[in-house]
Amino acid sequence: MSLVIVGTVAFDALETPFGKTDKIVGGAATYAGLAASYLYSDVKLVSVIGEDFGDDNLNIITSKGIDVEGLEIVPGGKSFFWSGRYHNDMNSRDTLVTELNVLADFDPKIPASYQDCEYLLLGNLTPAVQRATLERLTNKPKLVVLDTMNFWMDVAMDGLKEVLKKVDVLTINDAEARQLSGEYSLVKAAEKILKMGPQYLIIKKGEHGALLFGEGQIFSAPALPLADVFDPTGAGDSFAGGFIGYLAKLQSINFANMKNAIIFGSALASFCVEKFGTERLQNLTAEEIKARIQQFVALAKFEISE
Amino acid sequence: MSLVIVGTVAFDALETPFGKTDKIVGGAATYAGLAASYLYSDVKLVSVIGEDFGDDNLNIITSKGIDVEGLEIVPGGKSFFWSGRYHNDMNSRDTLVTELNVLADFDPKIPASYQDCEYLLLGNLTPAVQRATLERLTNKPKLVVLDTMNFWMDVAMDGLKEVLKKVDVLTINDAEARQLSGEYSLVKAAEKILKMGPQYLIIKKGEHGALLFGEGQIFSAPALPLADVFDPTGAGDSFAGGFIGYLAKLQSINFANMKNAIIFGSALASFCVEKFGTERLQNLTAEEIKARIQQFVALAKFEISE
């Protein structure tokens, strides 16, 4: 039984206060897939790239045992390319270049071998592609997690609301939760959003952690305070990949497991930002992940006896 | 053995998206004292007011058993007055009026009966007054907590750094931690600030909770997500009062107790913002506080078994 991840596989060129990169491998599905691969062995990707992507770059993904049968390679095509510059605070960035290339006509292909999908991550993509993917799966997955961003709320709100009716978990940031709901209070925003379809809502707050709403409960997850954030690119995708990868491993969905899944997602995201691009996510060890999880436990733990 | 709180006792006029008030009782020492009074019985105030303050207003403080022998009343003087308007996000505000009045010449008087002070909260005030208070205590208190703000960093940084050498705990917000240290990363900021004197640093992040640094450890405390924040005035002071009140009750200072003290401070602050001014802090019950603490426990708790 597999975890299927739909999203971009792309080239990024990044500038942060710590340096800049030429074209390196990026994309939401890449980050999410790498993160998930440390927690679950049967990860399958649906995406599209051009012929320019190259075997060495593809190897970054396949060397982690990730199935790429659903990764379409367009002959003569160019891969999606994004270039951005982060400001000093690392919380805001300017997009310098966006070349959709093969992504412009992306029509997700679901190989027959992917029809065993039990866990589905609809990575940040146009809602039409997210919806098409869902429709092309013969059986409804046990859990559907959808990640999106303000851009799709600006240009495709109706399509987004349609697909939201069919997902179990939505992950967005605090500004996006406010935009989607029209409510400033995150408690009120969550109430409204949970009526749009998802049973669970995760509000990502970057350096301030994340909130989980669902089953009438709220969980506040800490973020690990870091001395240096080299490159925030892919942190949200790594979070989503770690989150669903942990749940796929556990094969049990409830609020308590969701809380732990958020801690695992946060841990993977905390690794991601330590180096440029996917570098840090390429060579993690189980021991490193375990130690990082223990850091989160220590960070949040308190005991009040009375 | 007493908990002494130095800070303003004042009039505020407030405007929030939920309404506005005429002159009501405010001031850092008022909020901190009320919050502390629910956790520790021997709370003493040092401050200054004018003759205009009135017995009914004073009664808000004294009815909680707070000692006001150190609260100077200047004959014919007018009390400190601040008026502000909060923006829709409740995180930013404009100051409309600041009338220092009797606060301009405030010279803190320490009654002989206050010399049993073991816990001292130097509330947000000019560093010169904070320092004078410390110097006028015959015995060094067990624990000195200092609260300050960006304004004093702008106009009295040298004086602030002098008094910082003599305190155990500093509470500031994230922007202030960055200003004081010149570091954007809060981990690096904390390292620098802990070399300035305090053994513990609390970074308040409002709706995002708080971070505690000290003893080579970090604790991340959640904030309670609230459906409505009516008036944020005094939240930071209530936090500080609840924090030191809890430690005074425990009579034991270590990292584990500091963590719990932050949860109690956060709980008191979460009550404070539910109504205008000091209204909510005037009539709390022990049961309400206990239930709120349990909400914080539930909010932050997760258990990872492997």
Coordinates of C-alpha atoms in Angstrom, one line a residue:
Chain A
M1 CA 0.0 0.0 0.0
S2 CA 1.5 3.3 -1.1
L3 CA 1.9 6.9 -0.2
V4 CA 1.4 9.0 -3.4
I5 CA 2.7 12.5 -3.6
V6 CA 1.6 14.9 -6.4
G7 CA 3.5 18.1 -6.9
T8 CA 6.2 19.9 -8.7
V9 CA 9.6 18.6 -9.5
A10 CA 11.6 21.5 -10.6
F11 CA 14.8 23.6 -10.8
D12 CA 15.3 26.4 -8.3
A13 CA 17.8 29.2 -8.2
L14 CA 18.0 30.7 -4.7
E15 CA 19.5 33.7 -3.1
T16 CA 19.7 34.1 0.7
P17 CA 21.8 36.3 3.0
F18 CA 24.1 33.3 3.2
G19 CA 24.8 32.9 -0.5
K20 CA 23.3 31.9 -3.8
T21 CA 22.9 28.9 -6.0
D22 CA 22.7 28.1 -9.7
K23 CA 19.9 25.9 -10.8
I24 CA 19.5 23.1 -8.3
V25 CA 16.8 20.5 -7.8
G26 CA 13.7 21.7 -6.1
G27 CA 9.9 21.4 -6.3
A28 CA 7.2 20.6 -3.7
A29 CA 7.0 16.9 -4.6
T30 CA 10.8 16.5 -4.4
Y31 CA 11.0 17.9 -0.9
A32 CA 7.9 16.1 0.3
G33 CA 9.0 12.8 -1.2
L34 CA 12.5 13.0 0.3
A35 CA 11.1 13.8 3.7
A36 CA 8.5 11.0 3.5
S37 CA 11.1 8.5 2.4
Y38 CA 12.7 8.5 5.8
L39 CA 9.5 7.4 7.5
Y40 CA 7.7 5.2 4.9
S41 CA 9.2 2.9 2.3
D42 CA 6.5 2.9 -0.4
V43 CA 6.5 6.5 -1.7
K44 CA 5.4 7.2 -5.3
L45 CA 5.6 10.5 -7.1
V46 CA 3.3 12.1 -9.7
S47 CA 4.8 15.0 -11.5
V48 CA 6.2 16.3 -14.8
I49 CA 9.7 17.3 -15.9
G50 CA 11.5 18.2 -19.1
E51 CA 14.3 16.4 -20.8
D52 CA 16.7 18.9 -19.3
F53 CA 16.2 17.5 -15.8
G54 CA 18.9 14.8 -16.2
D55 CA 19.7 11.5 -14.6
D56 CA 21.9 12.8 -11.9
N57 CA 19.2 15.0 -10.6
L58 CA 16.6 12.3 -11.0
N59 CA 18.9 10.1 -9.0
I60 CA 18.5 12.4 -5.9
I61 CA 14.9 11.2 -5.8
T62 CA 15.2 7.6 -7.0
S63 CA 18.2 6.8 -4.7
K64 CA 15.8 7.1 -1.8
G65 CA 13.6 4.3 -3.2
I66 CA 10.9 6.7 -4.4
D67 CA 8.9 5.3 -7.3
V68 CA 8.9 7.7 -10.3
E69 CA 6.7 5.7 -12.7
G70 CA 4.2 8.6 -12.5
L71 CA 6.9 11.2 -13.2
E72 CA 6.3 12.2 -16.8
I73 CA 9.3 13.3 -18.8
V74 CA 8.2 15.5 -21.7
P75 CA 10.5 15.0 -24.7
G76 CA 12.3 18.2 -25.7
G77 CA 10.5 20.0 -22.8
K78 CA 12.0 22.2 -20.1
S79 CA 11.4 21.6 -16.4
F80 CA 9.6 24.2 -14.3
F81 CA 12.0 26.8 -13.0
W82 CA 11.6 29.2 -10.1
S83 CA 14.1 31.7 -8.8
G84 CA 13.7 33.8 -5.7
R85 CA 15.6 36.0 -3.3
Y86 CA 15.0 35.9 0.5
H87 CA 15.1 39.0 2.6
N88 CA 17.3 39.3 5.7
D89 CA 14.5 38.1 8.0
M90 CA 14.1 34.9 5.9
N91 CA 10.3 35.2 6.3
S92 CA 9.7 37.1 3.1
R93 CA 11.0 36.6 -0.4
D94 CA 10.8 38.1 -3.9
T95 CA 10.2 35.9 -6.9
L96 CA 12.7 36.8 -9.5
V97 CA 11.8 34.3 -12.3
T98 CA 8.9 31.8 -12.8
E99 CA 9.0 29.7 -15.9
L100 CA 6.2 27.2 -15.9
N101 CA 7.5 25.3 -19.0
V102 CA 6.2 21.7 -18.9
L103 CA 4.1 22.5 -15.8
A104 CA 1.8 24.7 -17.9
D105 CA 0.2 21.6 -19.5
F106 CA 0.6 19.2 -16.7
D107 CA -2.0 16.5 -16.8
P108 CA -1.3 14.0 -14.0
K109 CA -0.8 10.4 -15.1
I110 CA -1.7 7.8 -12.5
P111 CA 0.0 4.5 -13.4
A112 CA -1.9 1.3 -12.6
S113 CA 0.7 0.4 -10.0
Y114 CA -0.3 3.6 -8.1
Q115 CA -3.9 2.4 -7.6
D116 CA -2.9 0.9 -4.2
C117 CA -2.6 4.4 -2.9
E118 CA -3.8 4.7 0.7
Y119 CA -2.2 8.0 1.6
L120 CA -2.3 10.9 -0.8
L121 CA -0.5 14.2 -0.6
L122 CA -1.8 16.8 -3.0
G123 CA 1.2 19.1 -3.0
N124 CA 0.9 22.8 -3.7
L125 CA -0.3 23.0 -7.4
T126 CA -3.3 24.3 -9.3
P127 CA -6.5 23.0 -7.7
A128 CA -7.5 21.6 -11.1
V129 CA -4.5 19.2 -11.1
Q130 CA -5.2 18.3 -7.5
R131 CA -8.8 17.4 -8.3
A132 CA -7.9 15.5 -11.4
T133 CA -5.5 13.3 -9.4
L134 CA -8.2 12.5 -6.9
E135 CA -10.6 11.6 -9.6
R136 CA -8.2 9.3 -11.3
L137 CA -7.7 7.2 -8.2
T138 CA -10.1 4.2 -8.4
N139 CA -10.4 3.9 -4.6
K140 CA -10.7 6.7 -2.2
P141 CA -7.5 6.9 -0.2
K142 CA -7.6 6.5 3.6
L143 CA -6.2 10.0 4.0
V144 CA -5.9 12.9 1.6
V145 CA -3.7 15.8 2.7
L146 CA -3.9 19.0 0.6
D147 CA -1.3 21.8 0.7
T148 CA -1.9 25.0 -1.1
M149 CA -0.9 28.7 -1.0
N150 CA -2.3 32.2 -1.3
F151 CA -1.6 32.3 -5.1
W152 CA -4.4 29.7 -5.7
M153 CA -6.8 31.6 -3.4
D154 CA -6.1 34.7 -5.6
V155 CA -6.6 33.1 -9.0
A156 CA -8.6 29.8 -8.4
M157 CA -10.6 30.2 -5.2
D158 CA -13.7 28.4 -6.6
G159 CA -11.6 25.4 -7.8
L160 CA -9.8 25.3 -4.5
K161 CA -13.1 25.2 -2.5
E162 CA -14.3 22.4 -4.8
V163 CA -11.3 20.2 -4.1
L164 CA -11.3 21.1 -0.3
K165 CA -14.7 19.2 -0.1
K166 CA -12.8 16.0 -0.8
V167 CA -9.8 16.2 1.4
D168 CA -9.2 15.2 5.0
V169 CA -6.4 17.5 6.1
L170 CA -5.5 21.0 4.8
T171 CA -2.1 22.6 5.5
I172 CA -1.8 26.3 5.0
N173 CA 0.0 29.2 6.8
D174 CA -1.7 31.7 9.1
A175 CA -2.0 34.4 6.5
E176 CA -3.6 31.9 4.1
A177 CA -6.0 30.7 6.8
R178 CA -7.1 34.3 7.3
Q179 CA -7.5 34.8 3.6
L180 CA -9.4 31.6 3.0
S181 CA -11.8 32.2 5.9
G182 CA -12.0 36.0 6.1
E183 CA -11.5 35.8 9.8
Y184 CA -8.5 37.3 11.7
S185 CA -8.8 35.0 14.8
L186 CA -7.2 31.7 13.9
V187 CA -9.8 29.9 16.1
K188 CA -12.6 31.4 14.1
A189 CA -10.8 30.8 10.9
A190 CA -10.4 27.2 11.7
E191 CA -14.1 26.8 12.6
K192 CA -15.0 28.2 9.1
I193 CA -12.4 26.1 7.2
L194 CA -13.4 22.9 8.9
K195 CA -16.9 23.4 7.5
M196 CA -15.4 23.6 4.0
G197 CA -14.6 19.9 3.9
P198 CA -11.4 18.9 5.8
Q199 CA -11.7 17.2 9.2
Y200 CA -8.3 18.5 10.2
L201 CA -6.6 21.9 9.6
I202 CA -2.9 22.5 10.1
I203 CA -1.9 26.1 10.3
K204 CA 1.8 26.5 9.7
K205 CA 3.5 29.5 11.4
G206 CA 7.1 29.0 10.3
E207 CA 9.4 29.9 13.2
H208 CA 6.4 30.0 15.5
G209 CA 5.5 26.3 15.0
A210 CA 2.1 25.0 13.9
L211 CA -1.5 24.6 15.1
L212 CA -3.6 21.5 14.5
F213 CA -7.4 21.9 14.7
G214 CA -9.8 18.9 14.6
E215 CA -12.0 16.6 16.6
G216 CA -12.9 19.7 18.7
Q217 CA -9.4 20.0 19.9
I218 CA -6.4 22.2 19.4
F219 CA -2.7 21.2 19.5
S220 CA 0.1 23.8 19.4
A221 CA 3.4 22.4 18.1
P222 CA 6.6 24.3 18.7
A223 CA 9.2 25.1 16.1
L224 CA 12.8 24.3 17.0
P225 CA 14.6 27.7 17.5
L226 CA 17.6 27.6 15.1
A227 CA 20.8 29.6 15.3
D228 CA 21.0 29.7 11.5
V229 CA 18.4 29.2 8.8
F230 CA 20.3 28.9 5.5
D231 CA 17.5 28.5 3.1
P232 CA 13.8 28.2 3.9
T233 CA 12.9 26.8 0.5
G234 CA 11.0 23.5 0.8
A235 CA 10.4 23.7 4.5
G236 CA 6.6 23.6 4.2
D237 CA 6.8 20.7 1.7
S238 CA 9.2 18.8 3.9
F239 CA 6.8 19.3 6.8
A240 CA 3.9 17.9 4.7
G241 CA 6.0 15.0 3.5
G242 CA 7.2 14.1 7.0
F243 CA 3.6 14.5 8.4
I244 CA 2.0 12.1 5.9
G245 CA 5.0 9.8 5.9
Y246 CA 4.6 9.3 9.6
L247 CA 0.9 8.6 9.4
A248 CA 1.4 6.1 6.5
K249 CA 3.9 4.3 8.7
L250 CA 1.5 4.2 11.6
Q251 CA -1.5 3.2 9.5
S252 CA -3.8 4.8 12.1
I253 CA -5.4 8.2 11.9
N254 CA -6.5 10.0 15.1
F255 CA -5.8 13.3 16.8
A256 CA -3.0 11.9 19.0
N257 CA -1.2 10.4 16.0
M258 CA -1.7 13.6 14.0
K259 CA 0.0 15.5 16.8
N260 CA 3.1 13.3 16.6
A261 CA 3.0 13.5 12.8
I262 CA 3.2 17.2 13.1
I263 CA 6.3 16.8 15.3
F264 CA 7.9 14.6 12.7
G265 CA 7.0 17.0 9.9
S266 CA 8.5 19.8 11.9
A267 CA 11.6 17.9 12.5
L268 CA 12.1 17.1 8.8
A269 CA 11.5 20.8 8.0
S270 CA 14.1 21.8 10.6
F271 CA 16.7 19.7 8.8
C272 CA 15.6 21.1 5.4
V273 CA 16.5 24.7 6.2
E274 CA 20.0 23.9 7.5
K275 CA 21.5 23.8 4.0
F276 CA 20.6 25.0 0.5
G277 CA 18.0 23.2 -1.5
T278 CA 17.5 19.5 -0.8
E279 CA 21.1 19.0 0.3
R280 CA 20.3 18.3 4.0
L281 CA 17.4 16.0 3.1
Q282 CA 19.5 13.8 0.9
N283 CA 21.6 12.3 3.6
L284 CA 19.8 12.1 6.9
T285 CA 20.3 9.1 9.3
A286 CA 17.7 7.5 11.4
E287 CA 19.8 8.5 14.5
E288 CA 19.8 12.1 13.5
I289 CA 16.0 12.1 13.1
K290 CA 15.5 10.4 16.4
A291 CA 17.8 12.9 18.2
R292 CA 15.9 15.8 16.6
I293 CA 12.6 14.4 17.7
Q294 CA 14.0 14.2 21.3
Q295 CA 14.9 17.9 21.0
F296 CA 11.3 18.7 20.2
V297 CA 10.1 16.6 23.1
A298 CA 12.5 18.5 25.5
L299 CA 11.5 21.8 24.0
A300 CA 7.8 21.5 24.6
K301 CA 7.6 19.4 27.8
F302 CA 6.4 20.7 31.1
E303 CA 4.8 19.0 34.1
I304 CA 2.4 20.7 36.4
S305 CA 1.6 18.5 39.3
E306 CA -1.2 20.2 41.2
Chain B
M1 CA 8.7 37.3 52.9
S2 CA 7.3 39.4 50.1
L3 CA 7.0 39.8 46.4
V4 CA 7.6 43.5 45.5
I5 CA 6.4 44.9 42.2
V6 CA 7.6 48.3 40.9
G7 CA 5.9 49.8 38.0
T8 CA 3.2 52.3 36.9
V9 CA -0.2 52.7 38.3
A10 CA -2.1 54.8 35.9
F11 CA -5.2 55.7 33.9
D12 CA -5.7 54.3 30.4
A13 CA -8.2 55.2 27.7
L14 CA -8.4 52.4 25.1
E15 CA -9.8 51.9 21.7
T16 CA -10.0 48.5 20.1
P17 CA -12.1 47.1 17.2
F18 CA -14.6 46.0 19.9
G19 CA -15.2 49.3 21.5
K20 CA -13.6 52.1 23.5
T21 CA -13.3 53.1 27.2
D22 CA -13.0 56.4 29.1
K23 CA -10.3 56.6 31.7
I24 CA -10.0 53.3 33.4
V25 CA -7.4 51.9 35.8
G26 CA -4.2 50.6 34.1
G27 CA -0.5 50.5 34.6
A28 CA 2.1 47.8 34.6
A29 CA 2.2 47.4 38.3
T30 CA -1.6 47.2 38.5
Y31 CA -1.8 44.3 36.0
A32 CA 1.2 42.5 37.4
G33 CA 0.0 42.9 41.0
L34 CA -3.5 41.6 40.2
A35 CA -2.1 38.6 38.4
A36 CA 0.4 37.8 41.1
S37 CA -2.2 38.2 43.8
Y38 CA -3.9 35.0 42.6
L39 CA -0.8 32.9 43.2
Y40 CA 1.0 34.6 46.2
S41 CA -0.5 36.3 49.2
D42 CA 2.2 38.8 50.1
V43 CA 2.4 41.2 47.2
K44 CA 3.6 44.8 47.7
L45 CA 3.5 47.6 45.2
V46 CA 5.9 50.5 44.7
S47 CA 4.6 53.2 42.4
V48 CA 3.2 56.8 42.3
I49 CA -0.2 58.2 41.6
G50 CA -1.9 61.6 41.8
E51 CA -4.7 62.7 44.1
D52 CA -7.0 62.2 41.1
F53 CA -6.7 58.4 41.3
G54 CA -9.5 58.0 43.9
D55 CA -10.4 55.5 46.5
D56 CA -12.6 53.4 44.3
N57 CA -9.8 52.8 41.8
L58 CA -7.3 52.1 44.6
N59 CA -9.7 49.6 45.9
I60 CA -9.3 47.5 42.8
I61 CA -5.8 46.9 44.0
T62 CA -6.2 46.8 47.7
S63 CA -9.2 44.5 47.6
K64 CA -6.8 41.8 46.4
G65 CA -4.8 42.1 49.6
I66 CA -2.0 44.0 47.8
D67 CA 0.1 46.2 50.1
V68 CA 0.2 49.8 48.9
E69 CA 2.4 51.4 51.6
G70 CA 5.0 52.0 48.8
L71 CA 2.4 53.6 46.5
E72 CA 3.1 57.3 46.8
I73 CA 0.2 59.7 46.4
V74 CA 1.4 63.1 45.3
P75 CA -0.9 65.9 46.8
G76 CA -2.5 67.9 44.0
G77 CA -0.8 65.7 41.4
K78 CA -2.3 63.9 38.4
S79 CA -1.8 60.2 37.7
F80 CA 0.1 59.0 34.6
F81 CA -2.3 58.8 31.7
W82 CA -1.9 56.8 28.5
S83 CA -4.3 56.5 25.6
G84 CA -4.0 54.2 22.7
R85 CA -5.8 52.7 19.7
Y86 CA -5.3 49.1 18.6
H87 CA -5.4 48.2 14.9
N88 CA -7.6 45.4 13.6
D89 CA -4.9 42.8 14.0
M90 CA -4.5 43.7 17.7
N91 CA -0.8 43.3 17.4
S92 CA 0.0 46.9 16.7
R93 CA -1.3 50.1 18.2
D94 CA -1.0 53.9 18.0
T95 CA -0.3 55.9 21.1
L96 CA -2.8 58.8 21.1
V97 CA -1.8 60.5 24.4
T98 CA 1.0 60.1 26.9
E99 CA 0.8 62.4 30.0
L100 CA 3.6 61.5 32.4
N101 CA 2.3 63.8 35.1
V102 CA 3.5 62.5 38.6
L103 CA 5.5 59.8 36.8
A104 CA 7.9 62.4 35.5
D105 CA 9.5 62.9 38.9
F106 CA 8.9 59.4 40.3
D107 CA 11.5 58.5 42.9
P108 CA 10.6 55.1 44.3
K109 CA 10.1 54.9 48.1
I110 CA 10.8 51.6 49.7
P111 CA 9.0 51.3 53.1
A112 CA 10.9 49.5 55.9
S113 CA 8.2 46.8 55.8
Y114 CA 9.2 46.0 52.2
Q115 CA 12.8 45.1 53.2
D116 CA 11.7 41.4 53.5
C117 CA 11.5 41.4 49.7
E118 CA 12.6 38.0 48.3
Y119 CA 11.0 38.3 44.9
L120 CA 11.3 41.5 42.9
L121 CA 9.6 42.5 39.7
L122 CA 11.0 45.6 38.1
G123 CA 8.1 46.4 35.8
N124 CA 8.5 48.4 32.6
L125 CA 9.8 51.8 33.7
T126 CA 12.8 54.0 33.1
P127 CA 16.0 52.0 33.9
A128 CA 17.0 54.7 36.4
V129 CA 14.0 53.9 38.6
Q130 CA 14.5 50.2 38.2
R131 CA 18.1 50.6 39.4
A132 CA 17.2 52.9 42.3
T133 CA 14.7 50.4 43.5
L134 CA 17.4 47.6 43.5
E135 CA 19.8 49.9 45.4
R136 CA 17.3 50.8 48.0
L137 CA 16.7 47.2 49.0
T138 CA 19.0 46.2 51.9
N139 CA 19.3 42.5 51.0
K140 CA 19.6 41.2 47.5
P141 CA 16.3 39.5 46.6
K142 CA 16.3 35.8 45.7
L143 CA 15.0 36.6 42.3
V144 CA 14.9 39.8 40.3
V145 CA 12.8 39.9 37.1
L146 CA 13.0 42.9 34.8
D147 CA 10.5 43.8 32.2
T148 CA 11.3 46.5 29.7
M149 CA 10.5 47.7 26.2
N150 CA 11.9 49.1 23.0
F151 CA 11.4 52.7 24.1
W152 CA 14.0 52.4 26.8
M153 CA 16.4 50.8 24.3
D154 CA 15.9 53.8 22.1
V155 CA 16.4 56.5 24.8
A156 CA 18.3 54.8 27.7
M157 CA 20.2 51.8 26.4
D158 CA 23.3 52.5 28.6
G159 CA 21.2 52.7 31.7
L160 CA 19.3 49.6 30.7
K161 CA 22.5 47.6 30.2
E162 CA 23.7 48.7 33.7
V163 CA 20.6 47.4 35.4
L164 CA 20.6 44.2 33.3
K165 CA 23.9 43.3 35.1
K166 CA 21.9 43.0 38.3
V167 CA 18.9 41.0 37.3
D168 CA 18.2 37.2 37.1
V169 CA 15.4 37.1 34.5
L170 CA 14.7 39.5 31.6
T171 CA 11.3 39.5 29.8
I172 CA 11.1 41.2 26.4
N173 CA 9.4 40.5 23.1
D174 CA 11.1 39.1 20.0
A175 CA 11.6 42.5 18.3
E176 CA 13.1 43.8 21.5
A177 CA 15.4 40.8 21.8
R178 CA 16.6 41.5 18.3
Q179 CA 17.1 45.2 19.0
L180 CA 19.0 44.6 22.3
S181 CA 21.3 42.0 20.8
G182 CA 21.6 43.1 17.2
E183 CA 21.0 39.5 16.1
Y184 CA 18.0 38.3 14.0
S185 CA 18.2 34.7 15.1
L186 CA 16.5 34.4 18.5
V187 CA 19.0 31.7 19.5
K188 CA 21.9 34.0 18.8
A189 CA 20.1 36.9 20.4
A190 CA 19.6 34.9 23.6
E191 CA 23.2 33.9 23.7
K192 CA 24.3 37.5 23.6
I193 CA 21.7 38.7 26.1
L194 CA 22.5 36.0 28.6
K195 CA 26.0 37.4 28.6
M196 CA 24.7 40.8 29.6
G197 CA 23.7 39.7 33.1
P198 CA 20.5 37.7 33.3
Q199 CA 20.7 33.9 33.8
Y200 CA 17.3 33.5 32.2
L201 CA 15.7 35.2 29.2
I202 CA 12.0 35.1 28.3
I203 CA 11.1 36.1 24.8
K204 CA 7.4 37.0 24.6
K205 CA 5.8 36.4 21.2
G206 CA 2.2 37.3 21.9
E207 CA -0.2 35.0 20.1
H208 CA 2.8 32.8 19.3
G209 CA 3.6 32.0 22.9
A210 CA 7.0 32.5 24.6
L211 CA 10.5 31.1 24.7
L212 CA 12.6 30.6 27.8
F213 CA 16.4 30.4 27.5
G214 CA 18.7 29.5 30.4
E215 CA 20.8 26.7 31.9
G216 CA 21.8 25.7 28.4
Q217 CA 18.2 24.8 27.6
I218 CA 15.2 26.2 25.6
F219 CA 11.5 25.9 26.4
S220 CA 8.8 26.8 24.0
A221 CA 5.5 27.7 25.7
P222 CA 2.3 27.8 23.6
A223 CA -0.2 30.7 23.7
L224 CA -3.8 29.7 24.0
P225 CA -5.5 30.4 20.7
L226 CA -8.4 32.7 21.5
A227 CA -11.6 33.3 19.5
D228 CA -11.7 36.9 20.6
V229 CA -9.0 39.2 22.0
F230 CA -10.9 42.2 23.3
D231 CA -8.1 44.3 24.6
P232 CA -4.4 43.3 24.7
T233 CA -3.5 46.0 27.2
G234 CA -1.6 44.6 30.2
A235 CA -1.1 41.1 28.8
G236 CA 2.7 41.4 29.1
D237 CA 2.4 42.7 32.6
S238 CA -0.1 40.1 33.7
F239 CA 2.3 37.5 32.2
A240 CA 5.2 38.9 34.3
G241 CA 3.0 39.1 37.5
G242 CA 1.8 35.5 37.0
F243 CA 5.3 34.3 36.3
I244 CA 6.9 35.8 39.4
G245 CA 3.9 35.1 41.6
Y246 CA 4.1 31.4 40.8
L247 CA 7.8 31.3 41.6
A248 CA 7.3 33.2 44.9
K249 CA 4.7 30.6 45.9
L250 CA 7.0 27.7 45.0
Q251 CA 10.1 29.3 46.7
S252 CA 12.3 27.3 44.4
I253 CA 14.1 28.5 41.3
N254 CA 15.1 26.2 38.5
F255 CA 14.5 25.6 34.9
A256 CA 11.6 23.2 35.4
N257 CA 9.8 25.6 37.8
M258 CA 10.5 28.5 35.4
K259 CA 8.7 26.5 32.6
N260 CA 5.6 26.1 34.8
A261 CA 5.8 29.7 35.9
I262 CA 5.6 30.7 32.2
I263 CA 2.5 28.6 31.8
F264 CA 0.9 30.3 34.8
G265 CA 2.0 33.7 33.4
S266 CA 0.5 32.8 30.0
A267 CA -2.7 31.7 31.6
L268 CA -3.1 35.0 33.5
A269 CA -2.4 36.9 30.3
S270 CA -5.0 34.9 28.5
F271 CA -7.6 36.0 31.0
C272 CA -6.4 39.6 30.9
V273 CA -7.2 40.0 27.2
E274 CA -10.8 38.7 27.4
K275 CA -12.2 42.0 28.7
F276 CA -11.3 45.6 28.7
G277 CA -8.6 46.8 31.1
T278 CA -8.3 45.0 34.4
E279 CA -11.9 43.9 34.4
R280 CA -11.2 40.2 33.9
L281 CA -8.3 40.1 36.4
Q282 CA -10.5 41.6 39.1
N283 CA -12.7 38.6 39.6
L284 CA -10.9 35.3 38.8
T285 CA -11.5 32.2 40.8
A286 CA -9.0 29.5 41.6
E287 CA -11.2 27.0 39.6
E288 CA -11.0 29.2 36.5
I289 CA -7.3 29.4 36.7
K290 CA -6.9 25.7 37.3
A291 CA -9.1 24.9 34.3
R292 CA -7.1 27.3 32.1
I293 CA -3.9 25.7 33.2
Q294 CA -5.3 22.3 32.1
Q295 CA -6.2 23.9 28.7
F296 CA -2.5 24.8 28.3
V297 CA -1.4 21.2 29.3
A298 CA -3.8 19.7 26.7
L299 CA -2.7 22.2 24.1
A300 CA 1.0 21.4 24.2
K301 CA 1.0 17.7 25.2
F302 CA 2.2 15.0 22.8
E303 CA 3.7 11.6 23.5
I304 CA 6.1 9.9 21.2
S305 CA 6.7 6.4 22.4
E306 CA 9.5 5.1 20.1

